[in-house]
CSV table of C-alpha atoms in Angstrom, one decimal:
chain,number,residue,atom,x,y,z
T,16,MET,CA,-29.7,7.3,7.7
T,17,LYS,CA,-26.2,6.3,6.7
T,18,LYS,CA,-25.8,4.8,3.3
T,19,LYS,CA,-23.7,1.7,3.0
T,20,ILE,CA,-21.8,1.2,-0.1
T,21,ALA,CA,-20.0,-2.1,-0.8
T,22,TYR,CA,-16.7,-1.6,-2.4
T,23,GLY,CA,-16.5,-5.2,-3.2
T,24,VAL,CA,-14.2,-8.0,-2.5
T,25,LEU,CA,-10.6,-6.8,-2.4
T,26,GLY,CA,-8.9,-10.1,-2.9
T,27,LEU,CA,-8.3,-13.7,-2.1
T,28,SER,CA,-5.0,-15.1,-1.0
T,29,ILE,CA,-4.1,-18.7,-0.5
T,30,ALA,CA,-1.3,-19.7,1.8
T,31,ALA,CA,0.3,-23.1,1.8
T,32,SER,CA,0.2,-23.3,5.6
T,33,GLY,CA,-3.2,-24.8,5.8
T,34,THR,CA,-5.1,-21.7,5.0
T,35,LEU,CA,-7.8,-22.1,2.4
T,36,GLY,CA,-8.2,-18.5,1.8
T,37,THR,CA,-8.5,-15.0,3.1
T,38,TYR,CA,-11.3,-12.7,1.8
T,39,PHE,CA,-11.5,-9.0,2.3
T,40,ALA,CA,-14.4,-6.6,1.8
T,41,LEU,CA,-14.7,-2.9,2.3
T,42,THR,CA,-17.9,-1.1,3.2
T,43,ASN,CA,-18.4,2.6,3.7
T,44,ASN,CA,-20.9,4.5,5.7
T,45,ASP,CA,-20.8,8.3,6.1
T,46,ASP,CA,-18.2,8.4,8.8
T,47,LYS,CA,-16.0,5.3,8.6
T,48,VAL,CA,-14.7,2.7,6.3
T,49,ALA,CA,-14.7,-0.8,7.6
T,50,ALA,CA,-12.8,-3.8,6.3
T,51,THR,CA,-13.7,-7.3,7.1
T,52,GLU,CA,-11.2,-10.1,6.8
T,53,ILE,CA,-12.4,-13.7,6.8
T,54,LYS,CA,-9.8,-16.5,7.2
T,55,GLU,CA,-10.7,-20.0,6.4
T,56,THR,CA,-8.5,-22.9,7.4
T,57,LYS,CA,-8.7,-26.7,7.0
T,58,GLU,CA,-8.7,-27.3,10.7
T,59,SER,CA,-11.2,-24.7,11.9
T,60,SER,CA,-14.2,-22.6,11.0
T,61,PRO,CA,-13.7,-19.2,9.4
T,62,GLU,CA,-12.2,-16.6,11.6
T,63,ILE,CA,-13.5,-13.1,11.1
T,64,VAL,CA,-11.2,-10.2,11.8
T,65,GLU,CA,-12.5,-6.7,11.4
T,66,TYR,CA,-10.7,-3.4,11.4
T,67,THR,CA,-12.1,0.1,10.8
T,68,VAL,CA,-10.6,3.1,9.2
T,69,SER,CA,-12.4,6.0,10.8
T,70,ALA,CA,-13.1,9.4,9.2
T,71,ASP,CA,-10.6,10.8,11.7
T,72,ASP,CA,-7.9,8.3,10.5
T,73,LEU,CA,-8.7,9.2,6.9
T,74,ALA,CA,-8.5,12.9,7.7
T,75,LYS,CA,-5.1,12.3,9.4
T,76,SER,CA,-3.9,10.5,6.2
T,77,ALA,CA,-5.2,13.3,4.0
T,78,LYS,CA,-3.3,15.8,6.1
T,79,GLU,CA,-0.1,13.8,6.2
T,80,ILE,CA,-0.2,12.9,2.5
T,81,GLY,CA,-2.0,15.9,1.1
T,82,GLU,CA,-4.5,16.1,-1.7
T,83,ILE,CA,-4.1,13.5,-4.5
T,84,LYS,CA,-4.7,15.9,-7.4
T,85,ASP,CA,-3.5,13.7,-10.3
T,86,GLU,CA,-1.9,10.5,-11.4
T,87,ASP,CA,1.6,11.9,-10.9
T,88,THR,CA,0.9,12.7,-7.3
T,89,LEU,CA,-0.6,9.2,-6.7
T,90,ASN,CA,2.4,7.5,-8.3
T,91,SER,CA,4.8,9.6,-6.3
T,92,ILE,CA,3.1,8.9,-3.0
T,93,MET,CA,2.9,5.2,-3.7
T,94,GLY,CA,6.6,5.2,-4.6
T,95,HIS,CA,7.4,7.1,-1.3
T,96,MET,CA,5.4,4.6,0.7
T,97,SER,CA,7.2,1.7,-0.9
T,98,LEU,CA,10.5,2.9,0.4
T,99,GLN,CA,9.5,1.2,3.7
T,100,LYS,CA,9.5,-2.1,1.9
T,101,VAL,CA,12.3,-2.0,-0.7
T,102,ASN,CA,16.0,-1.1,-1.3
T,103,PHE,CA,17.4,0.3,-4.5
T,104,GLY,CA,20.8,-0.8,-5.8
T,105,ASP,CA,23.3,-3.3,-4.4
T,106,GLU,CA,23.9,-1.5,-1.2
T,107,GLN,CA,21.5,-1.9,1.7
T,108,PHE,CA,19.7,1.3,2.8
T,109,THR,CA,20.9,2.5,6.2
T,110,PRO,CA,18.3,5.0,7.5
T,111,ARG,CA,20.7,6.2,10.3
T,112,ALA,CA,22.6,8.0,7.5
T,113,ILE,CA,19.5,10.2,6.7
T,114,ASP,CA,18.1,12.9,9.1
T,115,PRO,CA,14.5,11.7,9.7
T,116,ASN,CA,13.4,15.4,9.5
T,117,SER,CA,15.1,16.1,6.2
T,118,ILE,CA,12.5,14.3,4.0
T,119,ASN,CA,8.8,13.8,4.7
T,120,ARG,CA,8.4,10.0,4.6
T,121,ILE,CA,5.0,8.4,4.3
T,122,GLN,CA,4.4,5.2,6.3
T,123,MET,CA,2.8,2.1,4.7
T,124,THR,CA,-0.4,1.9,6.8
T,125,LYS,CA,-3.9,0.6,6.1
T,126,GLU,CA,-5.2,4.2,6.7
T,127,ASN,CA,-2.8,5.7,4.2
T,128,ILE,CA,-3.4,2.9,1.6
T,129,THR,CA,-7.2,3.3,2.1
T,130,TYR,CA,-6.9,7.1,1.5
T,131,LEU,CA,-5.0,6.5,-1.7
T,132,LYS,CA,-7.5,3.9,-2.8
T,133,GLN,CA,-10.4,6.3,-2.2
T,134,SER,CA,-8.6,9.0,-4.2
T,135,LEU,CA,-8.4,6.8,-7.3
T,136,GLY,CA,-12.0,7.7,-8.3
T,137,SER,CA,-11.4,11.4,-8.3
T,138,ILE,CA,-8.4,11.6,-10.6
T,139,ASP,CA,-7.7,10.9,-14.3
T,140,ILE,CA,-5.6,7.9,-14.9
T,141,SER,CA,-3.8,7.5,-18.2
T,142,ARG,CA,-0.7,5.5,-17.7
T,143,ASN,CA,-2.2,2.6,-15.7
T,144,THR,CA,-1.4,-0.4,-17.9
T,145,SER,CA,1.0,-3.2,-17.6
T,146,THR,CA,1.6,-6.4,-19.5
T,147,ASP,CA,2.2,-8.1,-16.1
T,148,GLY,CA,-1.3,-7.2,-15.0
T,149,TYR,CA,-0.3,-4.5,-12.6
T,150,ASP,CA,-2.4,-1.3,-12.1
T,151,TYR,CA,-2.8,1.2,-9.3
T,152,GLU,CA,-6.0,-0.4,-7.9
T,153,SER,CA,-4.7,-4.0,-7.9
T,154,ILE,CA,-1.4,-2.9,-6.2
T,155,LEU,CA,-3.3,-0.9,-3.5
T,156,ASN,CA,-5.7,-3.9,-3.0
T,157,ARG,CA,-2.7,-6.2,-2.4
T,158,TRP,CA,-1.1,-3.6,-0.1
T,159,LEU,CA,-4.3,-3.2,1.9
T,160,GLU,CA,-4.4,-7.0,2.3
T,161,GLY,CA,-0.8,-6.9,3.6
T,162,ASN,CA,0.4,-8.8,0.5
T,163,PHE,CA,3.9,-7.5,-0.4
T,164,ASP,CA,5.0,-10.7,-2.2
T,165,ASN,CA,5.4,-8.8,-5.5
T,166,ILE,CA,6.5,-5.4,-4.1
T,167,THR,CA,9.7,-5.2,-6.2
T,168,LYS,CA,7.8,-5.8,-9.4
T,169,GLU,CA,5.1,-3.3,-8.3
T,170,VAL,CA,7.7,-0.6,-7.6
T,171,GLU,CA,9.3,-1.3,-11.0
T,172,PHE,CA,5.8,-0.9,-12.6
T,173,LEU,CA,5.2,2.4,-10.8
T,174,LEU,CA,8.6,3.8,-11.8
T,175,GLY,CA,8.4,2.4,-15.3
T,176,LEU,CA,5.2,4.3,-16.0
T,177,TYR,CA,7.3,7.4,-16.7
T,178,ASN,CA,9.5,5.6,-19.2
T,179,ASN,CA,7.1,3.9,-21.6
T,180,GLY,CA,6.4,1.2,-19.1
T,181,VAL,CA,10.0,0.1,-18.7
T,182,TYR,CA,12.0,0.4,-15.5
T,183,THR,CA,15.7,0.9,-16.2
T,184,GLY,CA,17.1,2.0,-12.8
T,185,ASP,CA,18.9,0.3,-10.0
T,186,LYS,CA,18.0,-3.2,-8.9
T,187,ILE,CA,15.1,-3.2,-6.5
T,188,THR,CA,15.1,-5.7,-3.6
T,189,LYS,CA,12.7,-6.4,-0.8
T,190,LYS,CA,13.8,-5.2,2.6
T,191,SER,CA,14.2,-7.9,5.3
T,192,GLU,CA,11.9,-7.6,8.3
T,193,ALA,CA,14.8,-6.3,10.3
T,194,GLU,CA,15.6,-3.6,7.7
T,195,GLU,CA,11.9,-2.6,7.5
T,196,GLN,CA,11.6,-2.4,11.3
T,197,GLU,CA,14.8,-0.2,11.4
T,198,TYR,CA,13.3,2.0,8.7
T,199,ILE,CA,10.0,2.4,10.6
T,200,SER,CA,11.8,3.0,13.9
T,201,HIS,CA,14.0,5.7,12.3
T,202,PHE,CA,11.4,7.6,10.3
T,203,PHE,CA,8.1,7.1,12.2
T,204,ASN,CA,9.0,6.5,15.8
C-alpha cells in the first residue's frame, strides 16, 4: 500500500484579471509527486489542473543537478537556475556569446524545483533568514507556482546570504520573455 503524505498548501496567488485565487497542493506516494492546481474565477467554477512529477523525472533532476549535500550547494543551484530569469548589471545577457557546453546550466523546471524542495528536509540550514520574509522554502514554493514576480529580490536574498544578508553586487533585472526564450533555446535546446 502506498502511503500518501500531504505536503500542504503551497500557496495562493490572486491576479487582477478576474481570478479569485489559485491554490496548489503537493502529495507524495511512493513513486511520484503530484501537484494539484485549482483556479477559481468570478465567471466560472473552479478549474483543476493536475501535473505529476514522476520518480523518473525526479531521478533525472537528481542526476542533472547532483546531490544537495548542504546549504551552500542548495543556494548555488538556486542561483544557477535563476540565471534563466535574470540579468546582472546594465548590459543585457547575450547567450550567443557563451558556448552552451562550457558551463553546465540548470533549467528552471517544475521537476528541478520539486527536487530542490524535497532536498530541503535533508540538509542543515543556518543562513535562511531575511527581514523581507524570504527563505529557501518560500522562494521554491513561489517558483513551483510559476510566480517570478519577485525574482530579482529573491536572487538578491540568495546572493546576500554570504555577505551578512546584504547583496552588494551588480543591479539584477528580470529578463524579458524574449530574453528568457533565447536563453532557454541556447542552453537547453
